[in-house]
CSV table of C-alpha atoms and ligand atoms in Angstrom, one decimal:
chain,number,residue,atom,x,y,z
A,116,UNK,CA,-9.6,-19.7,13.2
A,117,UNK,CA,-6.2,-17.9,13.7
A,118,UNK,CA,-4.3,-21.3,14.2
A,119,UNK,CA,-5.9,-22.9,11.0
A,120,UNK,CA,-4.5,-22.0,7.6
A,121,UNK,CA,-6.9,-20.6,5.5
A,122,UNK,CA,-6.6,-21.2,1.6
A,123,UNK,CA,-6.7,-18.4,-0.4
A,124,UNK,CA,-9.4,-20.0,-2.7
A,125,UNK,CA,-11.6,-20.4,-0.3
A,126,UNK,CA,-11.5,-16.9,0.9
A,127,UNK,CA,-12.3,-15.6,-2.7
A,128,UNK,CA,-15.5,-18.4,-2.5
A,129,UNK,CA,-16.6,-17.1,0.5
A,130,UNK,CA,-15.6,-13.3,-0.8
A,131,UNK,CA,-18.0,-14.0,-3.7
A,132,UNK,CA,-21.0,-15.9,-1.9
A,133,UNK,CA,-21.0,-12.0,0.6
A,134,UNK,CA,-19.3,-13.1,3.6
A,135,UNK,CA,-17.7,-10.0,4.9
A,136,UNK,CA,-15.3,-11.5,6.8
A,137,UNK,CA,-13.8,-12.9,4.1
A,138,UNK,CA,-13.6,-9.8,2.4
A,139,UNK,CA,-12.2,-7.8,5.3
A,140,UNK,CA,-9.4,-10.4,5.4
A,141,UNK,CA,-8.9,-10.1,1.5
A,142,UNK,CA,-8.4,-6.7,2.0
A,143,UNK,CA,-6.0,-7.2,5.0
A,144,UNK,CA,-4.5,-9.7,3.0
A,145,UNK,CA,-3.6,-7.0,0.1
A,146,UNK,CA,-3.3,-4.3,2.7
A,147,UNK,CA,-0.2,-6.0,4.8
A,148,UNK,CA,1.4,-6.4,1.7
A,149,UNK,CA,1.2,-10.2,3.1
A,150,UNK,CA,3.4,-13.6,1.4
A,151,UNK,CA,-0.5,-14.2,0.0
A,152,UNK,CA,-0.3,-11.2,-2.5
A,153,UNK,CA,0.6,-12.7,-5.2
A,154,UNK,CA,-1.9,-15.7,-4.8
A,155,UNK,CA,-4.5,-13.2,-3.8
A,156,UNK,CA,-4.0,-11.3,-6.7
A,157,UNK,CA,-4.4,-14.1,-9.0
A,158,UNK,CA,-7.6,-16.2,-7.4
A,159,UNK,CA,-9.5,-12.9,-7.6
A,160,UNK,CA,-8.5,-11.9,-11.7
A,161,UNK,CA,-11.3,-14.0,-13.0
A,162,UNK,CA,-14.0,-12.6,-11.2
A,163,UNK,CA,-13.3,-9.0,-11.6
A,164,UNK,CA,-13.9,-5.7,-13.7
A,165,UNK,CA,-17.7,-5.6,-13.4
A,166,UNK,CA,-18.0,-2.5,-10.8
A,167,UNK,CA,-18.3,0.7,-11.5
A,168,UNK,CA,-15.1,2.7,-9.9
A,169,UNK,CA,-16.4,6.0,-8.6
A,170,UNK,CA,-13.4,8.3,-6.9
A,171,UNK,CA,-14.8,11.2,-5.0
A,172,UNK,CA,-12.2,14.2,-4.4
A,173,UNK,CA,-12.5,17.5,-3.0
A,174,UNK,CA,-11.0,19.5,-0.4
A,175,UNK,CA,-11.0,18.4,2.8
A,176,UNK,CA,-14.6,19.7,4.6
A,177,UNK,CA,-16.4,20.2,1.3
A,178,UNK,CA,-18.6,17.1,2.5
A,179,UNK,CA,-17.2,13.8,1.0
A,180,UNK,CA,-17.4,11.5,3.5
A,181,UNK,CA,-21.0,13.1,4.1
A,182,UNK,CA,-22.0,12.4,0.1
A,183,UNK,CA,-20.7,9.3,0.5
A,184,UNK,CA,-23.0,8.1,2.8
A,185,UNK,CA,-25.6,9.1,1.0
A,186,UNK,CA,-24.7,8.1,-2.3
A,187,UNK,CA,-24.6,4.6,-0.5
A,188,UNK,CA,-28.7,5.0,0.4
A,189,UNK,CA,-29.5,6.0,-2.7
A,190,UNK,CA,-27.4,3.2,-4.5
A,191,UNK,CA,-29.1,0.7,-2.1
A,192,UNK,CA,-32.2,2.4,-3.2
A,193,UNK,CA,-31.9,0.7,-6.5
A,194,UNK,CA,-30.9,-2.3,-4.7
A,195,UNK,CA,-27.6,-1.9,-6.0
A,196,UNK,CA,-24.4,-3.7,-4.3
A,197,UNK,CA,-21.9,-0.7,-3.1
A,198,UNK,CA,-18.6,-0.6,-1.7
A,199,UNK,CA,-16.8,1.8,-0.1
A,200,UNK,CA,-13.0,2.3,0.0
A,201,UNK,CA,-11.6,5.4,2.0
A,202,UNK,CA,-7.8,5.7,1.4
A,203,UNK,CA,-6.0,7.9,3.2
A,204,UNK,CA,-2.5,8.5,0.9
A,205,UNK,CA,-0.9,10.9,3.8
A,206,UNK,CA,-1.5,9.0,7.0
A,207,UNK,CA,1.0,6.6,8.0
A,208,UNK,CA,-1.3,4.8,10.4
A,209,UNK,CA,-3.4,2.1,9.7
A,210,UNK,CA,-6.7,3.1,8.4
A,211,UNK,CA,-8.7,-0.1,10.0
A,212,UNK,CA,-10.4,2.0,12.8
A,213,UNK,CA,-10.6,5.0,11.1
A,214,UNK,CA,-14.2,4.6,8.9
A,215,UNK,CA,-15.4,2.7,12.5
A,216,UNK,CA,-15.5,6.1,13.9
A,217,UNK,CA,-17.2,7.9,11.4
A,218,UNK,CA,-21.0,8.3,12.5
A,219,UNK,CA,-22.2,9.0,8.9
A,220,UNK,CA,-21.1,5.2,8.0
A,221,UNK,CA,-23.0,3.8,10.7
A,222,UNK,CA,-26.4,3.5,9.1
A,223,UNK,CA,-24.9,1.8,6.5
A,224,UNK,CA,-22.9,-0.9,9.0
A,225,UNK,CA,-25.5,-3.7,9.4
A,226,UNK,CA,-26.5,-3.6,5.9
A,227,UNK,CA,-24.5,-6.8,4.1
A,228,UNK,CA,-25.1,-4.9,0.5
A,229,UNK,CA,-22.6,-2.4,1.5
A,230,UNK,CA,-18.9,-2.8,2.4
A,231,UNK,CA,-17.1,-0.2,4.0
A,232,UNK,CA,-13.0,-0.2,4.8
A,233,UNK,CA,-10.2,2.3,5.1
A,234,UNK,CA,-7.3,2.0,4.0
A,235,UNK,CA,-3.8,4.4,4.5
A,236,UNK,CA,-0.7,4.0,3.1
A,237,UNK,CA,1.0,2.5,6.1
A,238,UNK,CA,4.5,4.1,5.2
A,239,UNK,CA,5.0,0.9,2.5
A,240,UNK,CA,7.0,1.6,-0.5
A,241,UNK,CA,4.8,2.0,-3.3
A,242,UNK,CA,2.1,2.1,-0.8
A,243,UNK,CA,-1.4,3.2,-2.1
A,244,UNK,CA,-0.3,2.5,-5.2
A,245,UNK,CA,0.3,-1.1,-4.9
A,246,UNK,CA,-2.5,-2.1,-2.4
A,247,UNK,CA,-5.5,0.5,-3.4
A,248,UNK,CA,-6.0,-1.3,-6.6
A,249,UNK,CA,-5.8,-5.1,-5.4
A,250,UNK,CA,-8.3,-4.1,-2.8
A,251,UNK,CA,-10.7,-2.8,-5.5
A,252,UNK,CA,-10.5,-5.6,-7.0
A,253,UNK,CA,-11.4,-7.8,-3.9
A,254,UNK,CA,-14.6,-5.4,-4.0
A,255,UNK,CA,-15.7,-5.8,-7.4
A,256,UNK,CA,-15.0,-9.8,-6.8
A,257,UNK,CA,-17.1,-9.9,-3.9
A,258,UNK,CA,-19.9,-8.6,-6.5
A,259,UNK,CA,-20.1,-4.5,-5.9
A,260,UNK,CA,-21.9,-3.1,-8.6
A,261,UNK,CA,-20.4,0.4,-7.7
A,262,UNK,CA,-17.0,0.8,-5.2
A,263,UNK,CA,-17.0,4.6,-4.0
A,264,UNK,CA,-13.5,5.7,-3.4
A,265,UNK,CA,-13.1,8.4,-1.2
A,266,UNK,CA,-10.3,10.2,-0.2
A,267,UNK,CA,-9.7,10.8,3.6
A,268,UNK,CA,-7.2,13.3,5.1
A,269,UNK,CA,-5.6,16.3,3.8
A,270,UNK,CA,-3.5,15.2,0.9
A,271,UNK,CA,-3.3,16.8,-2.4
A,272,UNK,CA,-4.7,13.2,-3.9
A,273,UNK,CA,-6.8,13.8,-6.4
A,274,UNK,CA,-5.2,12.8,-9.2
A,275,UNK,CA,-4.2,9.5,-7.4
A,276,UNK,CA,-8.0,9.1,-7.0
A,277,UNK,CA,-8.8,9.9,-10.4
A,278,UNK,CA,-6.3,7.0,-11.7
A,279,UNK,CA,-7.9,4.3,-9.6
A,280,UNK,CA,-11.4,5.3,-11.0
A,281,UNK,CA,-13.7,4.9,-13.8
A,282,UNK,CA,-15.5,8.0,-12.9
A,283,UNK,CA,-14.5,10.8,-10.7
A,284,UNK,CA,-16.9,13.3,-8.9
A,285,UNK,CA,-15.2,16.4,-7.6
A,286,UNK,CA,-16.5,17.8,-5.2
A,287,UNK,CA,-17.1,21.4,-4.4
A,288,UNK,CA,-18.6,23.6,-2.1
A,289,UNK,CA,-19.8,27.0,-1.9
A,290,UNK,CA,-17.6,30.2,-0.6
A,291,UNK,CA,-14.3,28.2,-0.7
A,292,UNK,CA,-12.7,29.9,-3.6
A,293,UNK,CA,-13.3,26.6,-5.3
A,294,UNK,CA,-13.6,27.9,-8.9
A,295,UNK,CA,-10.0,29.1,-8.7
A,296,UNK,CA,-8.7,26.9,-6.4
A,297,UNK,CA,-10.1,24.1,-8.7
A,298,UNK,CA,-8.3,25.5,-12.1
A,299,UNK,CA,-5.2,25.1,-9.9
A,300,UNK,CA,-5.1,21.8,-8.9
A,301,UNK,CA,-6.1,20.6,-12.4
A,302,UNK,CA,-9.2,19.1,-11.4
A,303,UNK,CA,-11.0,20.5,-13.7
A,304,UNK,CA,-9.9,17.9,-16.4
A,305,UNK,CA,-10.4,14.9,-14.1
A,306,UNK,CA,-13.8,16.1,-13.2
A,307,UNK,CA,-16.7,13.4,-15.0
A,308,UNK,CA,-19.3,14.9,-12.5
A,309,UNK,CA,-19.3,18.3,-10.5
A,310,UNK,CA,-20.8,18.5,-7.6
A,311,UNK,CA,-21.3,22.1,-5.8
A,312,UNK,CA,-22.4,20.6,-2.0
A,313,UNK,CA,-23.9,22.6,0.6
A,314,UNK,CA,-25.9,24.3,-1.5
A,315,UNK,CA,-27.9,25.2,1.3
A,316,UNK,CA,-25.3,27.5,1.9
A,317,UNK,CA,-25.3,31.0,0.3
A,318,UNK,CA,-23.1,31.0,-3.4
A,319,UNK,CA,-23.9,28.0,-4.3
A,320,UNK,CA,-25.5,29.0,-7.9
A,321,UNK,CA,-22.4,31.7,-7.8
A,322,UNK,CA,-20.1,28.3,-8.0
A,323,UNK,CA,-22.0,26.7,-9.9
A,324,UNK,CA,-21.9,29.5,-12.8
A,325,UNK,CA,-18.2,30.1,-12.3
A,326,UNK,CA,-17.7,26.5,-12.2
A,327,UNK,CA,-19.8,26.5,-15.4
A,328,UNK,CA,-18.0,28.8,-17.6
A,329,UNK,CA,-14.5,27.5,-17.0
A,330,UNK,CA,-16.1,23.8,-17.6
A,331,UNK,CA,-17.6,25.1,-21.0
A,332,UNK,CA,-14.2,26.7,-22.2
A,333,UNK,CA,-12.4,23.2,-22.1
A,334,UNK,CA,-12.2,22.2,-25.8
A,335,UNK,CA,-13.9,18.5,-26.5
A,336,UNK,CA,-14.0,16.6,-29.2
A,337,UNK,CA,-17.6,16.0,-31.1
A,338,UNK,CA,-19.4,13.1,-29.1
A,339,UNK,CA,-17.7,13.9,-25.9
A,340,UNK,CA,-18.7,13.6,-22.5
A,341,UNK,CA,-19.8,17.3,-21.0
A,342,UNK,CA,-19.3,17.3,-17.2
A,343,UNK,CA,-22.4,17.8,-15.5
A,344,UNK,CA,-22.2,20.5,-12.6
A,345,UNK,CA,-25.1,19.1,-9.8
A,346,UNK,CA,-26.0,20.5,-6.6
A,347,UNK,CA,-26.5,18.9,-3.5
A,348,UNK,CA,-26.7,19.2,-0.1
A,349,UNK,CA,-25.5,15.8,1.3
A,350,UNK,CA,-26.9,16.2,4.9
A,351,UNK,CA,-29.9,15.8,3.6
A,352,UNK,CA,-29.5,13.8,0.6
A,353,UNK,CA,-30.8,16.4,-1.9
A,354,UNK,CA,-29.8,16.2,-5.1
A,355,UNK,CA,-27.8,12.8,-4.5
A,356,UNK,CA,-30.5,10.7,-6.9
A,357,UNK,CA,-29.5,12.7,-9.7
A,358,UNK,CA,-25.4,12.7,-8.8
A,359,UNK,CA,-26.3,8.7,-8.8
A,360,UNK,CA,-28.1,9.2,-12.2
A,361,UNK,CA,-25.0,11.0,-13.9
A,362,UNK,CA,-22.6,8.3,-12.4
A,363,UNK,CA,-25.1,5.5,-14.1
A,364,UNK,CA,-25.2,8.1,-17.0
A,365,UNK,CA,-21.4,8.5,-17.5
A,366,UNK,CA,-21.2,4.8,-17.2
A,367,UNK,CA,-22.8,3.8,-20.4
A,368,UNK,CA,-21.3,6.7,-22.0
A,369,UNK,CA,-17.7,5.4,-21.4
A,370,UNK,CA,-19.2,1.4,-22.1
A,371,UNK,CA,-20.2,2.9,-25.7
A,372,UNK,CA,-17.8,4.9,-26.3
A,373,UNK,CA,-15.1,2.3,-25.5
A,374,UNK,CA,-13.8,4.7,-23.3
A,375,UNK,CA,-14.1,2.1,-20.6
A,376,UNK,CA,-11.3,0.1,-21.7
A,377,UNK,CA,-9.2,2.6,-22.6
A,378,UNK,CA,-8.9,4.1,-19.1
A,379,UNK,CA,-8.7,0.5,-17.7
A,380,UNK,CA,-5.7,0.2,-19.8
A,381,UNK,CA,-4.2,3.1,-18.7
A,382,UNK,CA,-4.4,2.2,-15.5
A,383,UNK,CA,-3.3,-1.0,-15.3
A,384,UNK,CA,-0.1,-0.2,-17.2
A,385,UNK,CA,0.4,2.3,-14.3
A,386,UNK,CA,-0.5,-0.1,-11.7
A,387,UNK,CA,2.2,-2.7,-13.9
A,388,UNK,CA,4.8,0.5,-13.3
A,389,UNK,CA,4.2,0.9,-9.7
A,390,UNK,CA,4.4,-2.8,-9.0
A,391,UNK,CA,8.2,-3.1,-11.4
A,392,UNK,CA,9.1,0.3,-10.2
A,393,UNK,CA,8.4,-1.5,-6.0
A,394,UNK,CA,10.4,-4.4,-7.2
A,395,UNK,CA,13.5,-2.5,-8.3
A,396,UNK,CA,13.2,-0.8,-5.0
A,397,UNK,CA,13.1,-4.0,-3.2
A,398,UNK,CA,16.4,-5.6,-4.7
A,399,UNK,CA,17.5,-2.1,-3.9
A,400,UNK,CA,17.1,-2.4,-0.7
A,401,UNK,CA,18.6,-5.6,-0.3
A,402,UNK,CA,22.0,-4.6,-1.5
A,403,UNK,CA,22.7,-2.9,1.2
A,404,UNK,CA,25.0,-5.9,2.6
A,405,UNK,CA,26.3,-6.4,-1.3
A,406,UNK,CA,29.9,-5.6,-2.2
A,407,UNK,CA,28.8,-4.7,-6.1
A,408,UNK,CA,27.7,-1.0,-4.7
A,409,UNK,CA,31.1,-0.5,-3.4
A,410,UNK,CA,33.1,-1.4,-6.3
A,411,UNK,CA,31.2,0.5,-8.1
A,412,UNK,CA,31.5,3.7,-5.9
A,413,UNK,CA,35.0,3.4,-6.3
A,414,UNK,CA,35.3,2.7,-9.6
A,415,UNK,CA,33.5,6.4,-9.9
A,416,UNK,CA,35.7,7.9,-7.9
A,417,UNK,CA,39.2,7.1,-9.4
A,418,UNK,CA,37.3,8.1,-12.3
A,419,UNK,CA,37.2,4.5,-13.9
A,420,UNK,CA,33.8,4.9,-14.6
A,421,UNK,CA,31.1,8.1,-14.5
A,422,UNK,CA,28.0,7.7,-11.8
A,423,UNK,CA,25.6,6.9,-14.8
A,424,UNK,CA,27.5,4.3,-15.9
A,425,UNK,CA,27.9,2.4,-12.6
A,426,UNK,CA,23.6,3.0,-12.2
A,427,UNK,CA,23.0,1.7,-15.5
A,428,UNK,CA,25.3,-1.4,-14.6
A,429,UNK,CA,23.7,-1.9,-11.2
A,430,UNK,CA,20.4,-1.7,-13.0
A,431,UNK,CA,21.4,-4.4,-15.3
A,432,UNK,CA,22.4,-6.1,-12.8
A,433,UNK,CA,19.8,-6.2,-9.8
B,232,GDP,P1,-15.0,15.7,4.0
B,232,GDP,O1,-13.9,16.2,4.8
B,232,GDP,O2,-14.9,16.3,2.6
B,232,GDP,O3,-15.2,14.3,4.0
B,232,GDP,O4,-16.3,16.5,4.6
B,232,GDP,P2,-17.4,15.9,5.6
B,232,GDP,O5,-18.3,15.0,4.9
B,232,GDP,O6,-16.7,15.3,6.8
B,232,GDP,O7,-18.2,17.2,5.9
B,232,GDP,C1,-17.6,18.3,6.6
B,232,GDP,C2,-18.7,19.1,7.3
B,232,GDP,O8,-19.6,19.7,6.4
B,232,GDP,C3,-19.5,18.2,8.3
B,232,GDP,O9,-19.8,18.9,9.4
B,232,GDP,C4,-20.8,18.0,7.5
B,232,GDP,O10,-21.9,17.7,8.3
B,232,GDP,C5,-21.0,19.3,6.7
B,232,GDP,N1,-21.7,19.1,5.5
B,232,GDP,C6,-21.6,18.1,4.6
B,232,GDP,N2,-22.5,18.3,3.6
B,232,GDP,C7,-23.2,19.4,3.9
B,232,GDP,C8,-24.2,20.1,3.2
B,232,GDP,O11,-24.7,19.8,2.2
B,232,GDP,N3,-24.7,21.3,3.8
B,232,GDP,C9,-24.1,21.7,5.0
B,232,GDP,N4,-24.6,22.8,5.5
B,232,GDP,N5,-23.2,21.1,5.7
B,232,GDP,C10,-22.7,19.9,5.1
């Protein structure tokens, strides 16, 4: 297999027909930032922007990877197709072994409506922001109704989540502060759904109601979406059928609303920035061996030209 050349195309047919080889190696494909990007990135436009993009945030311990799981049983309760993307934005590493270990996934591991991978930043320039969006859209091609994206590690990420996403849950859990905490971070205006886990736990209705009046206080517009604040407890799946009806819910409220294509928009014109803004950087980095740079620094120096000057004219000229 490793010696043969496999065509792009064909890796997208398989993709799409369920193979999950093929779309592990899609993934990797995007992932390694590999010569195949760009081809990648093309066979798969066609046959994307049907799934549903769920981001789930939430400090770390507050139970994502845990509602996750069973957000996936209940979604394959409706015999819905799911995927699952973990990004890690802090960790250097590769993720690929990272989602192997977690137990919770495990149930979910021999089922082939469900596709799980992990994916970190790997230390690339531009990173995440590159690579997290072209492997979402290997999941929707490979026919995900719904791709859960969850954050792993201990990165203050939830507004990168929230921009890859259709929908975002935040998560919250009982005795953490949260309320405040939550106001802080400015998740409250990313927040879709609100989700008060472990509320098996004592406070959770105490969140909830704090949670509840700072929600309420945010002006919206006639017509507008009001965040639902659930509880759950995700150990054992209470209260998850209802988080998966408000996702289904807040769905056709952004499909009739329009609102849909208005966030799509806004994120593909970041994604169109991240991928420019990674290209300047690359020419950057290749002038390292270039004379132009040199000139230019001395040019500042005898005071020939200012520093902004000499950036604008490197910039013109990359
Ligand atoms: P993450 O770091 O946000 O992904 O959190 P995890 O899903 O790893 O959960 C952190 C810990 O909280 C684990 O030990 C879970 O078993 C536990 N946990 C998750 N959900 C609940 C819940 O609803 N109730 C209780 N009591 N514990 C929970």
């Amino acid at each position: 297999m490793a010696s043969r050349a496999v065509s792009v195309a064909d890796l997208v047919e398989r993709a799409r027909a369920g193979e999950a080889r093929a779309v592990a190696r899609l993934i990797s494909l995007v992932e390694d930032q590999s010569s195949k990007l760009r081809e990648v990135s093309a066979a798969l436009m066609p046959h994307t922007g049907k799934a549903h993009i769920v981001g789930l945030t939430g400090a770390p311990g507050v139970g994502k990877s845990t509602s996750t799981s069973a957000l996936v049983k209940a979604l394959r309760a409706q015999g819905r197709r799911v995927g699952v993307l973990a990004v890690d934005p802090t960790s250097p590493f590769s993720g690929g072994a990272l989602l192997g270990d977690r137990i919770r996934m495990q149930e979910h591991a021999t089922d082939d409506g469900v596709y799980i991978r992990s994916m970190a930043s790997r230390g690339h320039l531009g990173g995440l922001s590159v690579a997290a969006p072209q492997a979402l859209r290997v999941l929707d091609a490979a026919g995900c109704d719904v791709v859960l994206v969850e954050t792993v590690g201990v990165g203050q990420s939830e507004v990168e989540i929230s921009g890859l996403a259709d929908t975002t849950l935040v998560l919250l859990a009982p005795g953490m502060g949260d309320g405040i905490q939550a106001a802080k971070a400015g998740i409250l205006e990313i927040g879709d759904i609100f989700v008060v886990n472990k509320a098996d736990r004592e406070g959770a209705q105490s969140t909830r109601r704090e949670l509840r009046s700072v929600v309420t206080m945010t002006d919206r517009p006639d017509g507008a979406w009001k965040p639902p604040i659930l509880l759950t407890v995700a150990t054992s799946g209470e209260g998850v059928d209802e988080v998966a009806s408000e996702i289904a819910q807040h769905h056709d409220h952004l499909v009739t609303t329009g609102e849909l294509d208005r966030r799509r928009l806004a994120r593909t014109r970041r994604e169109i920035e991240a991928l420019a803004l990674t290209s300047v950087r690359d020419r950057f980095a290749h002038l390292s061996g270039d004379t132009r740079l040199d000139t230019l620094a001395a040019d500042v120096l005898t005071g020939a030209i200012d520093p902004y000057a000499a950036a604008d004219s490197l910039v013109e000229n990359l």
